[in-house]
Coordinates of C-alpha atoms and ligand atoms in Angstrom, one line a residue:
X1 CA 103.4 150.9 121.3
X2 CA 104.9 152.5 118.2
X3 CA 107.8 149.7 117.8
X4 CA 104.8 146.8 118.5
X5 CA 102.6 148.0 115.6
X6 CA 105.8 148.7 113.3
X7 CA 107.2 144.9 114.3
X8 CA 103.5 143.8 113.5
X9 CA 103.5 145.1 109.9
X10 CA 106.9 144.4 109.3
X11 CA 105.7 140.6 109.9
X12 CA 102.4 141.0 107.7
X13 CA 104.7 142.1 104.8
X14 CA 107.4 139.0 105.2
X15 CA 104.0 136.8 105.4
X16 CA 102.5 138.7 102.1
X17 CA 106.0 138.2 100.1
X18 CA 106.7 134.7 101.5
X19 CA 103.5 133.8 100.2
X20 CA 104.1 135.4 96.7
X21 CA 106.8 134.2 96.4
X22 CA 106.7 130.3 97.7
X23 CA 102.7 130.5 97.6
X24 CA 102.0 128.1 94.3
X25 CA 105.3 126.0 94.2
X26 CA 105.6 124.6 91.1
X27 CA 103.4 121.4 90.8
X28 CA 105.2 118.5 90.3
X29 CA 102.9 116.3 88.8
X30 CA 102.8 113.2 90.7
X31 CA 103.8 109.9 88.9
X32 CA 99.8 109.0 88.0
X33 CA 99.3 105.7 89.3
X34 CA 95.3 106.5 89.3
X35 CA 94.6 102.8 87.2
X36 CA 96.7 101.1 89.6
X37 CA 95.3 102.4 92.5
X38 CA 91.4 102.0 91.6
X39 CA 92.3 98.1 90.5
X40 CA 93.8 97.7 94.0
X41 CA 91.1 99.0 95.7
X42 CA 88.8 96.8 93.7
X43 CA 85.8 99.5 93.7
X44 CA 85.2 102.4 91.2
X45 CA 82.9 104.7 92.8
X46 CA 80.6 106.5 90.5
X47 CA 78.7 110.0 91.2
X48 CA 76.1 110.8 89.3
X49 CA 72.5 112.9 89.7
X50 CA 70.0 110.4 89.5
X51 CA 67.0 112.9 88.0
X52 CA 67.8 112.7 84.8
X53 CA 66.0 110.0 82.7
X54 CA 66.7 108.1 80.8
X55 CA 70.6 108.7 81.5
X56 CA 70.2 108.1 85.5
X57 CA 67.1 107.8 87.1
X58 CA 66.3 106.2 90.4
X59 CA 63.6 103.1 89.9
X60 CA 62.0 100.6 91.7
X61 CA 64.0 97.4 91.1
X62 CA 63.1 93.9 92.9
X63 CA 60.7 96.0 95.6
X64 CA 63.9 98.4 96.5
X65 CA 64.5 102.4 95.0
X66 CA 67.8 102.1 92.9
X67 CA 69.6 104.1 90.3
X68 CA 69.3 103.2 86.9
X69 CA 69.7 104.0 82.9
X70 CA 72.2 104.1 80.6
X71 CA 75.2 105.9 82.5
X72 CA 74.6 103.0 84.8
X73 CA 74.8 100.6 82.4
X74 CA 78.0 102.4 81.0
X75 CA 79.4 102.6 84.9
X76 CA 79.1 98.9 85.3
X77 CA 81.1 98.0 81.9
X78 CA 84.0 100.5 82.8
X79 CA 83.9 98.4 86.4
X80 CA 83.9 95.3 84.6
X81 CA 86.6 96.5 82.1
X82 CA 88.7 97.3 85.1
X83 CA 88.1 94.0 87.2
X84 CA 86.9 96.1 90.0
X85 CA 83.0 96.4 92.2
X86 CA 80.8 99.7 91.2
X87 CA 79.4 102.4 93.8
X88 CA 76.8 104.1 93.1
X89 CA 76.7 107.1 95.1
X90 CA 74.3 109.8 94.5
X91 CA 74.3 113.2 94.8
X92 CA 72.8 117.0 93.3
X93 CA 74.7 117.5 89.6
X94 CA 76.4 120.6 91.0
X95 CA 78.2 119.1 94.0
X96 CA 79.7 116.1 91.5
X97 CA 82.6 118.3 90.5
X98 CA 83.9 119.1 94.1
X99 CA 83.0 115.6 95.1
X100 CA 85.4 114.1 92.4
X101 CA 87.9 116.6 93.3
X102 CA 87.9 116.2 96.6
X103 CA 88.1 112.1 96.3
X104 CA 84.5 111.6 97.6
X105 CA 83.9 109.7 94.0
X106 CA 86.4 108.2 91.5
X107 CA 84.6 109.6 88.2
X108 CA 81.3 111.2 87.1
X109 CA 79.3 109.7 84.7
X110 CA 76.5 112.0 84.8
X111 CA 75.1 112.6 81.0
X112 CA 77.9 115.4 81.8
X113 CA 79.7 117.7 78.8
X114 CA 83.1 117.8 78.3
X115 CA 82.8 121.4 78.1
X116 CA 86.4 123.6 78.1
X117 CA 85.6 125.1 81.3
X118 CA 85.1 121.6 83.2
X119 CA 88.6 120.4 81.2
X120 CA 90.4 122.9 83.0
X121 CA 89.9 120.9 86.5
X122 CA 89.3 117.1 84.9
X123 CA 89.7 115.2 82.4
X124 CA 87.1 113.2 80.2
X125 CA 87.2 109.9 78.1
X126 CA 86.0 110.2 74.5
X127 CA 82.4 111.2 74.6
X128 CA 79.6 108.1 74.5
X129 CA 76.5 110.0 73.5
X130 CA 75.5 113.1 71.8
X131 CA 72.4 114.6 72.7
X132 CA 71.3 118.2 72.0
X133 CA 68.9 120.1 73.9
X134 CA 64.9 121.0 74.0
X135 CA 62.8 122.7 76.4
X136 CA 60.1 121.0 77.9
X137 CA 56.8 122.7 78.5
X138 CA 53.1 122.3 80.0
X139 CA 51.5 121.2 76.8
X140 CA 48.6 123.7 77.0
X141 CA 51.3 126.2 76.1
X142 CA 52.3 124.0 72.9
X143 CA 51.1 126.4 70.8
X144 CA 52.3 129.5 72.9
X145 CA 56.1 128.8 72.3
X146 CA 58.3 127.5 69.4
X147 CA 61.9 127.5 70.9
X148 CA 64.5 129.8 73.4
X149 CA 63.3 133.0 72.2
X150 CA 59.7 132.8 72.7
X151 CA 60.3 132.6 76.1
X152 CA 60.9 136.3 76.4
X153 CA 58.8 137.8 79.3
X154 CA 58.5 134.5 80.8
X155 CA 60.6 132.1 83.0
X156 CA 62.6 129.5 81.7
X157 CA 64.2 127.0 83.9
X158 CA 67.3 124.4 84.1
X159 CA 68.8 122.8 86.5
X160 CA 72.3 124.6 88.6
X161 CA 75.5 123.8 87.1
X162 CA 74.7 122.4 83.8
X163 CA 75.8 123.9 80.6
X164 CA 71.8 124.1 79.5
X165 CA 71.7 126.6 82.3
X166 CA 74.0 128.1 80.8
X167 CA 73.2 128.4 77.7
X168 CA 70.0 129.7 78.4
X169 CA 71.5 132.8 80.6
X170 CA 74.0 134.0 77.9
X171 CA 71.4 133.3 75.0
X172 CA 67.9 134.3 76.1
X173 CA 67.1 137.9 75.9
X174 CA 64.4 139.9 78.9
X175 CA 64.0 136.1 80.1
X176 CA 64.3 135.3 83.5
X177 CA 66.3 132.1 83.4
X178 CA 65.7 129.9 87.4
X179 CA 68.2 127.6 88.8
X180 CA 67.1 124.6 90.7
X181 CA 69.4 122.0 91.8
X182 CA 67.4 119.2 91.5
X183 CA 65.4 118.6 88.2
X184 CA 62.8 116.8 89.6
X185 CA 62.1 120.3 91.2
X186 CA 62.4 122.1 87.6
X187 CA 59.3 119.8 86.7
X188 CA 57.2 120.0 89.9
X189 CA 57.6 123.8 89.2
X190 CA 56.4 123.6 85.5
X191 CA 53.4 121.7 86.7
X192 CA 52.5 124.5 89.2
X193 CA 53.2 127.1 86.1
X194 CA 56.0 128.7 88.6
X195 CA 58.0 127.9 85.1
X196 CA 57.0 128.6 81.5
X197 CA 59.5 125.5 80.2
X198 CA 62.8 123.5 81.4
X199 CA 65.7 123.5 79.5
X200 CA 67.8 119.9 79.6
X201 CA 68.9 117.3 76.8
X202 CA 66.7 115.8 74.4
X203 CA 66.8 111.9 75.4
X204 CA 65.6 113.6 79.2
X205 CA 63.2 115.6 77.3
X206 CA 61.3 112.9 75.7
X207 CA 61.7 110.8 78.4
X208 CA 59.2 113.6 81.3
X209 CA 57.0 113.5 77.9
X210 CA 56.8 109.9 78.1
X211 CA 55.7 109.6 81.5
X212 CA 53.6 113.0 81.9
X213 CA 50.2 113.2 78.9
X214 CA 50.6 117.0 80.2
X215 CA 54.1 118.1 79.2
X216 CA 55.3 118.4 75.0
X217 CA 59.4 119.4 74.2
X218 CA 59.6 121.8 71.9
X219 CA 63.5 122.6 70.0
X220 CA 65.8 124.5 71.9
X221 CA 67.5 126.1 69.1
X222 CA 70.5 127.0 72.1
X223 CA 74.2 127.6 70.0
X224 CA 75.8 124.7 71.3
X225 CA 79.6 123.6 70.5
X226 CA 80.4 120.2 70.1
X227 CA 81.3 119.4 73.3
X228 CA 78.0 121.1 75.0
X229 CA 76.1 118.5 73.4
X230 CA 78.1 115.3 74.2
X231 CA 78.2 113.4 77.3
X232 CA 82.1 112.3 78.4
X233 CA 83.2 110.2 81.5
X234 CA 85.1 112.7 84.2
X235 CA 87.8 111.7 86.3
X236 CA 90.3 113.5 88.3
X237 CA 93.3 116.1 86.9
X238 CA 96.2 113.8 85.7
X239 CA 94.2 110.7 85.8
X240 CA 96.1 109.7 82.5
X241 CA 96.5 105.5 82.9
X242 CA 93.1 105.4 84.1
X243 CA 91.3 107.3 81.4
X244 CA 93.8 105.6 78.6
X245 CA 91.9 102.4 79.9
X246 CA 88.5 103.7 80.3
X247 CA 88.8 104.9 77.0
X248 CA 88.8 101.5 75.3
X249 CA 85.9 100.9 77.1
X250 CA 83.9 104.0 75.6
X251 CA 85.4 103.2 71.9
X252 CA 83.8 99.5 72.2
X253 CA 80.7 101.0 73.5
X254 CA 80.3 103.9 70.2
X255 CA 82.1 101.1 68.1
X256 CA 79.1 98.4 68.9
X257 CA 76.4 101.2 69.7
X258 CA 75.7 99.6 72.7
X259 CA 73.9 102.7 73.9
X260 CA 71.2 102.7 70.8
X261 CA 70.8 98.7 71.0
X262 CA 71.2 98.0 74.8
X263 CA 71.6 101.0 77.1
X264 CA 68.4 103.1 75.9
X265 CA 66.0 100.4 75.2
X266 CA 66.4 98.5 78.7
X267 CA 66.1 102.4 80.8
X268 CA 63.4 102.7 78.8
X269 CA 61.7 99.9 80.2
X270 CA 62.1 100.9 83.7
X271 CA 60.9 103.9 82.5
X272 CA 57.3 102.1 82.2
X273 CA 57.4 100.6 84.9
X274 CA 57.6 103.3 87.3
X275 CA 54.6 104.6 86.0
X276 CA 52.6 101.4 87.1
X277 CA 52.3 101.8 90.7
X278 CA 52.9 105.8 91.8
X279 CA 50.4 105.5 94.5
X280 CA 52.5 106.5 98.0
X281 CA 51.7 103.8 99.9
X282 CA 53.7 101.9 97.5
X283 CA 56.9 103.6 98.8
X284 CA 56.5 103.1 102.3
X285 CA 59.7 101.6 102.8
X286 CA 61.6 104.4 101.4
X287 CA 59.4 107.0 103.7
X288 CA 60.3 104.7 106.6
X289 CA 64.1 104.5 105.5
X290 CA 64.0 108.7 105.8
X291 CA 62.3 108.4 109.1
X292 CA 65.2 106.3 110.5
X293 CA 67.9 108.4 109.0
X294 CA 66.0 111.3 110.3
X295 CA 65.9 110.2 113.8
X296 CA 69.6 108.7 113.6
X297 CA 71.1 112.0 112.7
X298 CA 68.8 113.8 115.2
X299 CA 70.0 112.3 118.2
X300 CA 73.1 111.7 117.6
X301 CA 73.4 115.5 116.6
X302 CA 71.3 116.3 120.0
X303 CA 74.1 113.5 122.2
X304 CA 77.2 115.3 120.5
X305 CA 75.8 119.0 120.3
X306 CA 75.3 118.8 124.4
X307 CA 78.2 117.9 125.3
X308 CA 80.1 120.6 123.1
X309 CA 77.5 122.9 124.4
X310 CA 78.6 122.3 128.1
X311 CA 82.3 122.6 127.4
X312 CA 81.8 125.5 125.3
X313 CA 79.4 127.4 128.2
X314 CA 81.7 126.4 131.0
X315 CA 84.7 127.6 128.9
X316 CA 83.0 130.8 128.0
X317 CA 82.5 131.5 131.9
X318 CA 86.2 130.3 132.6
X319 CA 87.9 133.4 134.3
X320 CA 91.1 133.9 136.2
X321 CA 94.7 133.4 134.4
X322 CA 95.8 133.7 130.5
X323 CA 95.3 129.7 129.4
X324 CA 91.3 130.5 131.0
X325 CA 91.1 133.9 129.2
X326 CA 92.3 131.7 125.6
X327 CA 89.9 128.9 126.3
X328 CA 87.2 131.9 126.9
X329 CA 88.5 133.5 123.5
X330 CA 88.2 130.8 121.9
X331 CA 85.1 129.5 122.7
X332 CA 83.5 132.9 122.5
X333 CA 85.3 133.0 118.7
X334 CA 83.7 129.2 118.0
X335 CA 80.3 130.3 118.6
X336 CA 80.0 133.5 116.9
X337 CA 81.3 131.9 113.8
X338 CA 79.0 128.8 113.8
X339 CA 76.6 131.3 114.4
X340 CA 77.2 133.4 111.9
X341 CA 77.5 131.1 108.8
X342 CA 74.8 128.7 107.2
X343 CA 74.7 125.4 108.4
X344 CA 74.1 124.0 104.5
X345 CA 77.9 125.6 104.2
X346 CA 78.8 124.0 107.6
X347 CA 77.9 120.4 106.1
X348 CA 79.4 120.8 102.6
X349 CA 83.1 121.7 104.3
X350 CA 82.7 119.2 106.6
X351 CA 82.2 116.3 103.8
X352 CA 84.0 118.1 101.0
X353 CA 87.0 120.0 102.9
X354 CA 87.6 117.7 105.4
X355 CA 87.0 115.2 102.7
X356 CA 90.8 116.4 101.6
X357 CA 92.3 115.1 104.6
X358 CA 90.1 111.9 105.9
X359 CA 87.7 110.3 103.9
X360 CA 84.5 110.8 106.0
X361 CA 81.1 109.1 105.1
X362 CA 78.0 111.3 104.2
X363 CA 76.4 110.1 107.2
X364 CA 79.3 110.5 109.9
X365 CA 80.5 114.0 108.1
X366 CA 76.3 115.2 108.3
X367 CA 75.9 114.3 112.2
X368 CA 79.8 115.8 112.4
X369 CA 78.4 119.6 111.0
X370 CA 75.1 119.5 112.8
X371 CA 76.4 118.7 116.0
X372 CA 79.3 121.4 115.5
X373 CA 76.4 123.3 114.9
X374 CA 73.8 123.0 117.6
X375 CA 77.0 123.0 120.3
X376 CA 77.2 126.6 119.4
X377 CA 73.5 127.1 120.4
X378 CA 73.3 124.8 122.9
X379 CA 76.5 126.5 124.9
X380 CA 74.0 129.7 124.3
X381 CA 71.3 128.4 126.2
X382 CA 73.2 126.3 128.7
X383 CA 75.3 129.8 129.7
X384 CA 72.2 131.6 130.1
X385 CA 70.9 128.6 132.8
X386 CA 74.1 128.7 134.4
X387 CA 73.8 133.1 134.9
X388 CA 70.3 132.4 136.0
X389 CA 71.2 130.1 139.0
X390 CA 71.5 132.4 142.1
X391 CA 74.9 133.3 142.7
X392 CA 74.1 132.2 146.9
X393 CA 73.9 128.7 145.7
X394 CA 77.3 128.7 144.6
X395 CA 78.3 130.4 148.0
X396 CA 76.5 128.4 150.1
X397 CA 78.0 125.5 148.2
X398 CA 81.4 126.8 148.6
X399 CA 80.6 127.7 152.3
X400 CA 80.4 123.6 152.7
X401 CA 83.5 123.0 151.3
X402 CA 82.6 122.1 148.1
X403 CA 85.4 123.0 145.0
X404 CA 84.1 124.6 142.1
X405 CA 84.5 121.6 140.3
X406 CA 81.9 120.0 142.7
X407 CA 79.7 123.6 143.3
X408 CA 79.5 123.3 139.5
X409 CA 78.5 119.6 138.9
X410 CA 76.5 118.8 142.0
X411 CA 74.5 122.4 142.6
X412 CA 74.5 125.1 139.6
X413 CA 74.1 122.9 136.6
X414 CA 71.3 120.6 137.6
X415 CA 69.8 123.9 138.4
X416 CA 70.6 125.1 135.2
X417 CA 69.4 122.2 133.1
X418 CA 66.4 122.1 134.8
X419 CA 65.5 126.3 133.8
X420 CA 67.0 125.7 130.1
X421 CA 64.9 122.3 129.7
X422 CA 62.5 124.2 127.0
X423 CA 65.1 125.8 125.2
X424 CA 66.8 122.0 124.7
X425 CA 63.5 120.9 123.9
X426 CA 63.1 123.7 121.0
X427 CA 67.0 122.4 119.5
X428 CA 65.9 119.1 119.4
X429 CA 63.0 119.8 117.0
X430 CA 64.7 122.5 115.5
X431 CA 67.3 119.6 114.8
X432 CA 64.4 117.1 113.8
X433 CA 63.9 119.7 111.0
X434 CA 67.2 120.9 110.1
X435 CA 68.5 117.3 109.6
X436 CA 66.9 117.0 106.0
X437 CA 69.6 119.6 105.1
X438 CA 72.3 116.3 104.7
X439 CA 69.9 115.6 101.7
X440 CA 72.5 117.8 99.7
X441 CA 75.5 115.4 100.4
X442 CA 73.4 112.3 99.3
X443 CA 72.2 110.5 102.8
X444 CA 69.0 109.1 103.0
X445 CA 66.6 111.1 105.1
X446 CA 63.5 112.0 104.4
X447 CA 64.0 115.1 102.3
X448 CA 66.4 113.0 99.9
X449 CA 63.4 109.7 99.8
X450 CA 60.9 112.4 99.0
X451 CA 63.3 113.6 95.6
X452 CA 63.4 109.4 95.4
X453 CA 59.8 109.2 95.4
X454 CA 59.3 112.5 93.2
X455 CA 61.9 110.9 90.3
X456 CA 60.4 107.7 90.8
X457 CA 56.7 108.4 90.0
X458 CA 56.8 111.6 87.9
X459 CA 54.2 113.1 90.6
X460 CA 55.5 116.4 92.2
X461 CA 53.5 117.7 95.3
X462 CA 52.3 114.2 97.2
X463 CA 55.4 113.0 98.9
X464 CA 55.6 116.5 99.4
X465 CA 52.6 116.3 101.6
X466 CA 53.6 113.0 102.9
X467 CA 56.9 114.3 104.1
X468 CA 55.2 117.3 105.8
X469 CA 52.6 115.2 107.8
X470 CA 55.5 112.9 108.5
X471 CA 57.5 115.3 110.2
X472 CA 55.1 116.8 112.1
X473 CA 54.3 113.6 113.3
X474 CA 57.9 113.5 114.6
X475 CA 58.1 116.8 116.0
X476 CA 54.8 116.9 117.8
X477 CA 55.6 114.0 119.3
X478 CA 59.0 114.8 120.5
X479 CA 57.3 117.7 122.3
X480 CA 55.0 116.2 124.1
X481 CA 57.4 113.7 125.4
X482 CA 59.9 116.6 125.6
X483 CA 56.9 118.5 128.0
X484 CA 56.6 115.1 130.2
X485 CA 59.7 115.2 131.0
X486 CA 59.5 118.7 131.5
X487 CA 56.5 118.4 133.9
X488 CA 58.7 115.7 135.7
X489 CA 61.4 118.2 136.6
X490 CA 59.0 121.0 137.3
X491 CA 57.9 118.5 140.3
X492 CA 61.1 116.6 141.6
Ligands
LIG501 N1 74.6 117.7 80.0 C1 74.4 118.8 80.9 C2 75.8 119.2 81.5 O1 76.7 118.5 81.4 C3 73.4 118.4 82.0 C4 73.7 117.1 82.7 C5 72.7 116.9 83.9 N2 72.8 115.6 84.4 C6 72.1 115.2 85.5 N3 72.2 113.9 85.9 N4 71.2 115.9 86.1 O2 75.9 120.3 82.1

């Protein structure tokens, strides 16, 4: 026993040094072809947080939700500049970062700073815009606060990720400073006075004044280098041809102001006319978009998570000689660990880390981690049915000849279905509920139509309430089906 623990460490301590030593080779920095490559694929995809007027926004344009403001306006030159299409894709300003470094997007243009921090894992173009920073508050407070310090004893908000949020943690004094990710959220929260103010960038600033008669900006008076309060193009570390190119594109713009004269003035006007019809009948179609997404990831997830579910139970129950007692190991080791960690941090490995390897759409990679996900739970449940089914079916099943192959299929797991039928029924409206979690990677559902519908019309609590009726809608329906069926076994 002695020699097996003393072989054991000796290994662990020739892993540790081999590690050490040939852990970070050094990088050879591959030839950068990055301009070459986005020409040839002919699409520049763009990420950006679209609550964040009048730099992104999402609008109503020609009857459909879209993103729009200056960045876009700024996205589509660099496109045209590089003779290639631009994609949009949208996503919560503190996943843009991973996203870019992980290939889901080709660059950020996000009203983002070119902060030191950030330039340690991207690089930026010139800057295009310089802002500076205000905080926006409930204007029956106007009198109540002047700038950052009067909000001492209060609650000041910004949204996760941003260098505002930052600024107001290191600069702020018996403040309690609240990160949300989405700052559509920040705003709702003001309105409910769950916030005293929201720090963000002026042009954003003005623009929640513009559309809300009950908010006023007030100054910041944050400490801000030059670089907090500009906003720069990000692309990937060692994107060198591509952000040489981009570059002339960003001189052209500060050179003509094309942000002043063009970029401003024509968000601006979408800014007005979101405001015209905020009623939430007029977004139907978005609310029925997140119904289909809902139910599309639902049952897939439900399809998938099953049949996991089964393999993982019967492998858990698999007995006998050492590949049966791995399979068992392993199965046992798959559920305790799907178990034990948060499915949010289930979906954003899924997109992100996988994302390393094969480039897997929001969609396919959300129905990928909640159907990893509910297999755990389902094999849980399924297991159970199986150890409920009396163990004389099996040997009277076995007395007729039957394999355990057949004993299995034909006797103990109708059986077993047909006891764990409510349990299945509870996952699949669990999953109904538990889909809107995707919202964070950007796909549609309802969850990410609501933030839509919340940026869209400035109002904060109704397609809140619209997306709580909606899914109870779903859900008690599913259950009553769910108990039909129920009622149908209960009598075959
Ligand atoms: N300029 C700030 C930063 O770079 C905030 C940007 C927020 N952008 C957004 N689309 N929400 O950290």
């Amino acid at each position: 026993m002695k020699k097996k623990i003393g072989l054991l460490l000796a290994m662990l301590a020739a892993l540790v040094m081999m590690v050490g030593v040939f852990g970070n080779p050094t990088q050879v920095q591959a030839a950068d072809n990055s301009l070459a490559k986005i020409q040839k694929k002919g699409v520049l995809v763009m990420g950006t947080s679209p609550d964040y007027p009048p730099y992104e926004f999402q609008a109503t344009v020609k009857g459909k939700s879209a993103v729009v403001g200056m960045d876009v306006k700024i996205g589509e030159k660099v496109a045209k500049d590089l003779g290639v299409k631009l994609k949009i894709k949208s996503m919560s300003f503190d996943s843009l970062l991973v996203a870019l470094q992980t290939g889901k997007i080709d660059m950020i243009i996000s009203g983002m700073n070119p902060t030191p921090a950030r330039r340690k894992n991207v690089d930026f173009t010139h800057t295009y815009y310089k802002g500076g920073y205000e905080i926006v508050i409930n204007k029956t407070d106007k009198g109540k606060y002047k700038n950052k310090d009067s909000f001492s004893g209060g609650t000041l908000g910004a949204q996760t990720g941003t260098t505002q949020y930052n600024a107001a943690k290191k600069q702020t004094k018996n403040t309690k400073v609240k990160g949300m990710t989405s700052q559509s959220d920040l705003i709702l929260a003001l309105q409910s006075h769950k916030l005293d103010g929201v720090a963000m960038e002026k042009p954003s600033a003005e623009a929640y004044v513009s559309n809300n008669k009950q908010l006023a900006a007030i100054p910041s008076d944050f400490s801000m280098s030059s670089s907090a309060t500009s906003s720069a193009i990000a692309f990937r570390k060692g994107s060198t041809s591509l952000v040489n190119k981009v570059n002339k594109t960003v001189d052209q713009i500060k050179k003509e102001n094309l942000v002043k004269k063009e970029y401003l003035p024509a968000a601006g006007k979408y800014l007005k006319t979101n405001t015209v019809n905020t009623s939430m009948g007029h977004y139907w179609k978005a609310f029925l978009t997140g119904i289909e997404y809902t139910l599309i990831i639902t049952v897939c997830s439900v399809f998938f998570g099953f049949i996991i579910g089964v393999l993982l139970a019967l492998a858990r129950l698999a007995k006998g000689n050492f590949l049966k007692s791995l399979l068992r190991w392993i199965a046992t080791a798959y559920v305790e660990f799907i178990r034990g960690t948060p499915m949010m941090v289930q979906v954003m490995f899924v997109y992100f880390g996988l994302g390393l390897f094969v480039n897997l759409p929001a969609l396919t990679s959300g129905i990928i981690a909640i159907s990893l996900n509910s297999g755990a739970y389902v094999a849980e449940y399924i297991r159970g049915g199986i150890n409920s089914v009396d163990i004389g079916q099996t040997e009277a099943a076995r007395s007729l000849g039957m394999s355990n192959g057949e004993t299995m299929r034909f006797v103990v797991l109708p059986q077993a279905l047909k006891n764990i039928w409510p349990s299945l029924g509870n996952e699949f409206i669990t999953l109904i509920k538990d889909s809107s979690i995707v919202s964070i990677i950007g796909v549609t559902e309802l969850i990410y139509q609501s933030n839509i519908v919340r940026s869209d019309t400035y109002r904060g609590v109704a397609p809140i309430v619209v997306i709580m009726v909606l899914y109870f809608v779903l859900t008690f329906t599913a259950s009553r089906i769910l108990n039909y069926f129920e009622r149908k076994m209960q009598h075959a």
